[in-house]
XYZ file of C-alpha atoms in Angstrom:
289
model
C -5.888 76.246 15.548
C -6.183 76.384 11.734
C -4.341 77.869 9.761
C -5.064 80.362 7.272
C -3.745 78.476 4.035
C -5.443 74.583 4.813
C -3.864 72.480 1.703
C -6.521 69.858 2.676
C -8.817 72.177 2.181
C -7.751 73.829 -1.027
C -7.383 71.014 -2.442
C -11.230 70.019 -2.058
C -12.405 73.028 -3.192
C -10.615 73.457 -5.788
C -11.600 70.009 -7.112
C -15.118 71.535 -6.700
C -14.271 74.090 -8.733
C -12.934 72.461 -11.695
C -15.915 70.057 -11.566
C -18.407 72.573 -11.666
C -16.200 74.134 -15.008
C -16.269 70.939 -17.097
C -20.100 70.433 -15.845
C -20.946 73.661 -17.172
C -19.337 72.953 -20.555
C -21.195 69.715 -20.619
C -18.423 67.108 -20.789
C -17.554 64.210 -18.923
C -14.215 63.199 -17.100
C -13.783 60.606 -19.550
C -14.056 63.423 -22.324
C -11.499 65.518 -20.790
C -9.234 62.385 -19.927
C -8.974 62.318 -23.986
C -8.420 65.445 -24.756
C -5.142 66.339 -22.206
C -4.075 62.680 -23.162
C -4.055 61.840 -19.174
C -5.753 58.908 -17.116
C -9.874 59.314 -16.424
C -8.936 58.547 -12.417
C -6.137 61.786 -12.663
C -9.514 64.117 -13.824
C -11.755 62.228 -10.450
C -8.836 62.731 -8.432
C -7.970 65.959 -9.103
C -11.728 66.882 -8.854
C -12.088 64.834 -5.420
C -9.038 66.830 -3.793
C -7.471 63.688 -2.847
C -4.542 64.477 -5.775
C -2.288 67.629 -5.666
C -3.321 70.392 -8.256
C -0.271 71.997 -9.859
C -0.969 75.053 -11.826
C 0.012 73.511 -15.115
C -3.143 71.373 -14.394
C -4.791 74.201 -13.817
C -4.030 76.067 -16.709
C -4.725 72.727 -19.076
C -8.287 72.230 -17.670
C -9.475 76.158 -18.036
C -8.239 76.058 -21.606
C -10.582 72.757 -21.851
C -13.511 73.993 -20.636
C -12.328 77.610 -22.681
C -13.092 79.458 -19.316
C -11.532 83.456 -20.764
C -12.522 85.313 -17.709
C -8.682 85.995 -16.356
C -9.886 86.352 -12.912
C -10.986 83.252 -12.443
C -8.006 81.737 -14.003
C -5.955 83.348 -11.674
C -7.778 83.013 -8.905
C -7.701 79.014 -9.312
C -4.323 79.282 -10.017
C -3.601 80.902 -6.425
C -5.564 78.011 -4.839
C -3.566 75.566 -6.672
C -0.403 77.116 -5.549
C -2.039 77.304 -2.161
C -3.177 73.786 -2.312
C 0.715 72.793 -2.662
C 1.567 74.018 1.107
C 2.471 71.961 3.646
C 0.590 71.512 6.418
C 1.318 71.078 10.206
C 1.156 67.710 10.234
C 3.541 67.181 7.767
C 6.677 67.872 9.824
C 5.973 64.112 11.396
C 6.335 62.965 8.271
C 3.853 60.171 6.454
C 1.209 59.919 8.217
C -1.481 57.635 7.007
C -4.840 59.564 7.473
C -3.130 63.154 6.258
C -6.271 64.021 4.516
C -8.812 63.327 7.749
C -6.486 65.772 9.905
C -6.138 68.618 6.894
C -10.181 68.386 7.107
C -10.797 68.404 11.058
C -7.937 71.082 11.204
C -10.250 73.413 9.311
C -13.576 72.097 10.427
C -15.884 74.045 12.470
C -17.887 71.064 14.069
C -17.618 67.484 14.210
C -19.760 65.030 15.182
C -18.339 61.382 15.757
C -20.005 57.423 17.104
C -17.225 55.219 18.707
C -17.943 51.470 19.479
C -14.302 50.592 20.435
C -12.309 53.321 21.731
C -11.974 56.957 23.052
C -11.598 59.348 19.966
C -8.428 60.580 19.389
C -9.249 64.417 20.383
C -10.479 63.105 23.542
C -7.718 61.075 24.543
C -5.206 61.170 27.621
C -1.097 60.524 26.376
C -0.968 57.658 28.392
C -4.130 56.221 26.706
C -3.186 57.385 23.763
C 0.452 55.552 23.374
C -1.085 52.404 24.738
C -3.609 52.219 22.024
C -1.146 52.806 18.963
C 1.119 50.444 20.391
C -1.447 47.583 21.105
C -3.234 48.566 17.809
C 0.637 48.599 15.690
C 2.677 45.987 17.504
C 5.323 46.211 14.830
C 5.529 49.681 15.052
C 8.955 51.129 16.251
C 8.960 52.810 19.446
C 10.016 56.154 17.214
C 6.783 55.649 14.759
C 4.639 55.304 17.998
C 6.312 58.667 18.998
C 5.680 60.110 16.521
C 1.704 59.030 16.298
C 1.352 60.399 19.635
C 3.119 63.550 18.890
C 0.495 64.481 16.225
C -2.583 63.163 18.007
C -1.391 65.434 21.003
C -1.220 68.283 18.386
C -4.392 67.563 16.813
C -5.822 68.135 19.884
C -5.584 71.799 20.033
C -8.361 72.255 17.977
C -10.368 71.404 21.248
C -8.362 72.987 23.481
C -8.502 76.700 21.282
C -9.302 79.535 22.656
C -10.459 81.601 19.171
C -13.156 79.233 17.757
C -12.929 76.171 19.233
C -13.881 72.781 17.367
C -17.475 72.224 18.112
C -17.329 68.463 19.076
C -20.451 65.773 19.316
C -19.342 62.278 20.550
C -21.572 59.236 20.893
C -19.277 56.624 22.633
C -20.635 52.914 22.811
C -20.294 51.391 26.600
C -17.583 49.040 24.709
C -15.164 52.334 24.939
C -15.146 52.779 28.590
C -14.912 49.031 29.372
C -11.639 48.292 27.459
C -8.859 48.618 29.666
C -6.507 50.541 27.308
C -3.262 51.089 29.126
C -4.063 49.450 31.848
C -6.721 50.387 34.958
C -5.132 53.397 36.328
C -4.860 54.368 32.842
C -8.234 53.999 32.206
C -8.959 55.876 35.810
C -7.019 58.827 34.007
C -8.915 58.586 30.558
C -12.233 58.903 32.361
C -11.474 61.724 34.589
C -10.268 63.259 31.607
C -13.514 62.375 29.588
C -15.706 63.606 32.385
C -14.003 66.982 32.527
C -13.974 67.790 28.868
C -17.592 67.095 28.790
C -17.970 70.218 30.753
C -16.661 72.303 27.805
C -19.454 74.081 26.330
C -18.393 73.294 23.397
C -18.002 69.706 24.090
C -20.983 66.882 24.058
C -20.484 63.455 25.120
C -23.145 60.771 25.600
C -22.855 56.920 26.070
C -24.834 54.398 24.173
C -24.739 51.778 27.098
C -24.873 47.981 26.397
C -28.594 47.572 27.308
C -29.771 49.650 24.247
C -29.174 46.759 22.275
C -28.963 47.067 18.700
C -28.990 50.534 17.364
C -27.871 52.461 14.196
C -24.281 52.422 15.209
C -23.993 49.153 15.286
C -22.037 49.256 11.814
C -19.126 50.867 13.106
C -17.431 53.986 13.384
C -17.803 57.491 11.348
C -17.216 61.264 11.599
C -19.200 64.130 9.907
C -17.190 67.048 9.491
C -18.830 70.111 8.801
C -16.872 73.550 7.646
C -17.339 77.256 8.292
C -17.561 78.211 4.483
C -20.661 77.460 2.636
C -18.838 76.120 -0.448
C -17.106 73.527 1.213
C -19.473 70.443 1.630
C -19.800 68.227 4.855
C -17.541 65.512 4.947
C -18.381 61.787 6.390
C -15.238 59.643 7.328
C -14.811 56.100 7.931
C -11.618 55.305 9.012
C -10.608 51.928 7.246
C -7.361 49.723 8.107
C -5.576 49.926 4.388
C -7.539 52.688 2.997
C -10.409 55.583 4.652
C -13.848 56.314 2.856
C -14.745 59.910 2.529
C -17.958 60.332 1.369
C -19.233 64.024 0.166
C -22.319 63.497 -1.601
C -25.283 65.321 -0.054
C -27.447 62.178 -0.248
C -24.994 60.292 1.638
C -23.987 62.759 4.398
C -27.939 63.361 5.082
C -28.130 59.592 5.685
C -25.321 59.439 8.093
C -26.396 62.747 9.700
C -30.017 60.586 10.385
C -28.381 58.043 11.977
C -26.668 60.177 13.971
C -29.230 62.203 15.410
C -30.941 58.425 16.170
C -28.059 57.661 17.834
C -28.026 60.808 20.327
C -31.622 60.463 21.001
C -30.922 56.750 22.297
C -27.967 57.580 23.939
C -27.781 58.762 27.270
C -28.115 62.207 28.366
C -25.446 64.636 29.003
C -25.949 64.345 33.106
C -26.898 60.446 32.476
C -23.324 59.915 30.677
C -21.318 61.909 33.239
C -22.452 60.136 36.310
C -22.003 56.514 34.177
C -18.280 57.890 33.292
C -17.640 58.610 36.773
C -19.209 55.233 38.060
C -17.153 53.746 35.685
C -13.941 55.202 36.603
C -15.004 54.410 40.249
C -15.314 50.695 39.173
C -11.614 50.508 38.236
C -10.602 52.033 41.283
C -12.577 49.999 43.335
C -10.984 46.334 41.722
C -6.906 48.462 41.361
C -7.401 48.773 45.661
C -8.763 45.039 45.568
């Protein structure tokens, strides 16, 4: 479940925050950049919540943009400090997509397209540590571990009782095929994927091979939505160095689009339950072969 004090989350709207106070005063980040003697990318980071905001920085940008309500001062400074927190997720250490979990561990819905595999909130153990390992071959076994520990956590945002994660998957035929883990793993993943379907909070469809091209066909992304108005939908796209978040509105109504192309060529709910299950029955058929 989420906790009450998200640094993720602070963060971002914080950064909002600030950029809405130097907007208002009419200056650019390049102008304030100049006049705290600091680095233009510090100001977009900072603004972007993908930097830490101490309260010094804070305190330096409200005397900037001469914001003398102390209210507000203090109330930004309280986010800042709030902002600092650690986490869940940071008990495992460094993880490399720290930012994506702060945001779906405070999301209210998320809707996600997968052409490869099962997404991670959907995923069995077994499958789970058989795709980190065959996706991180140098990885120590303690690192995979580890991986799995916190994808296994993450996963309790689905599995709430008190406001639940409302979850939209499109999964590309490409997903069930793979044999992650082997068959009788993938027997297990599909079971699994069937039965969480059933959650009525949980919608799964399959974009089978003989759709053909489609608006997918670019690659993977999430749109995370939140439950307060001022924070802003999020769209990830998970890269292999580095991951694109992308909160403009323009941008997240294009990607929302798509999606709702995608679920209209998709199969139906019913349609992608019985292909799960004839899939699963598939691999059982050629393990007893």
């Amino acid at each position: 479940m989420a906790s009450n004090v998200n640094p993720t989350v602070r963060r971002r709207r914080l950064g909002q925050e600030l950029r809405r106070l130097r907007e208002l005063k009419g200056m650019t980040a390049e102008e304030v950049a100049e006049r705290l003697l600091v680095s233009q990318s510090k100001i977009s980071r900072l603004e972007n919540g993908r930097r830490s905001i101490s309260q010094r920085d804070v305190r330096d940008l409200c005397g900037v943009y001469e914001v003398e309500d102390h209210r507000i001062v203090d109330s930004l400074m309280q986010m800042a400090k709030d902002s600092r927190q650690q986490g869940w997720w940071h008990a495992f250490g460094d993880i490399p997509y720290s930012v994506y979990i702060g945001l779906e561990t405070d999301a209210a819905s998320l809707r996600v397209y997968e052409p490869q595999v099962i997404p991670g909130l959907l995923q069995t153990r077994a499958y789970a540590e058989a795709l980190i390992t065959g996706a991180l071959p140098e990885t120590a076994t303690t690192d995979i571990e580890k991986r799995v520990q916190v994808r296994v956590r993450r996963q309790e945002r689905i599995n709430a009782e008190d406001s639940p994660l409302r979850m939209w998957a499109v999964l590309d035929e490409a997903t069930l095929r793979r044999a992650v883990g082997g068959k009788q793993a993938m027997i297990e993943q599909l079971e699994h994927l069937e039965a969480m379907s059933r959650l009525p909070h949980v919608t799964i469809q399959v974009m089978p091979f003989s759709m053909g091209a489609h608006p997918g066909v670019n690659g993977q992304y999430a749109i995370l939505e939140f439950p307060d108005a001022a924070d802003s939908s999020v769209v990830y796209i998970e890269g292999v160095t580095s991951d694109l978040y992308l909160e403009k509105a323009n941008d997240v109504q294009k990607y929302s689009v798509m999606y709702e192309h995608l679920r209209a060529q998709a199969l139906n709910v019913d349609q992608t339950r019985q292909f799960i299950s004839d899939t699963a029955k598939e691999y059982a058929r050629s393990t007893s072969s």
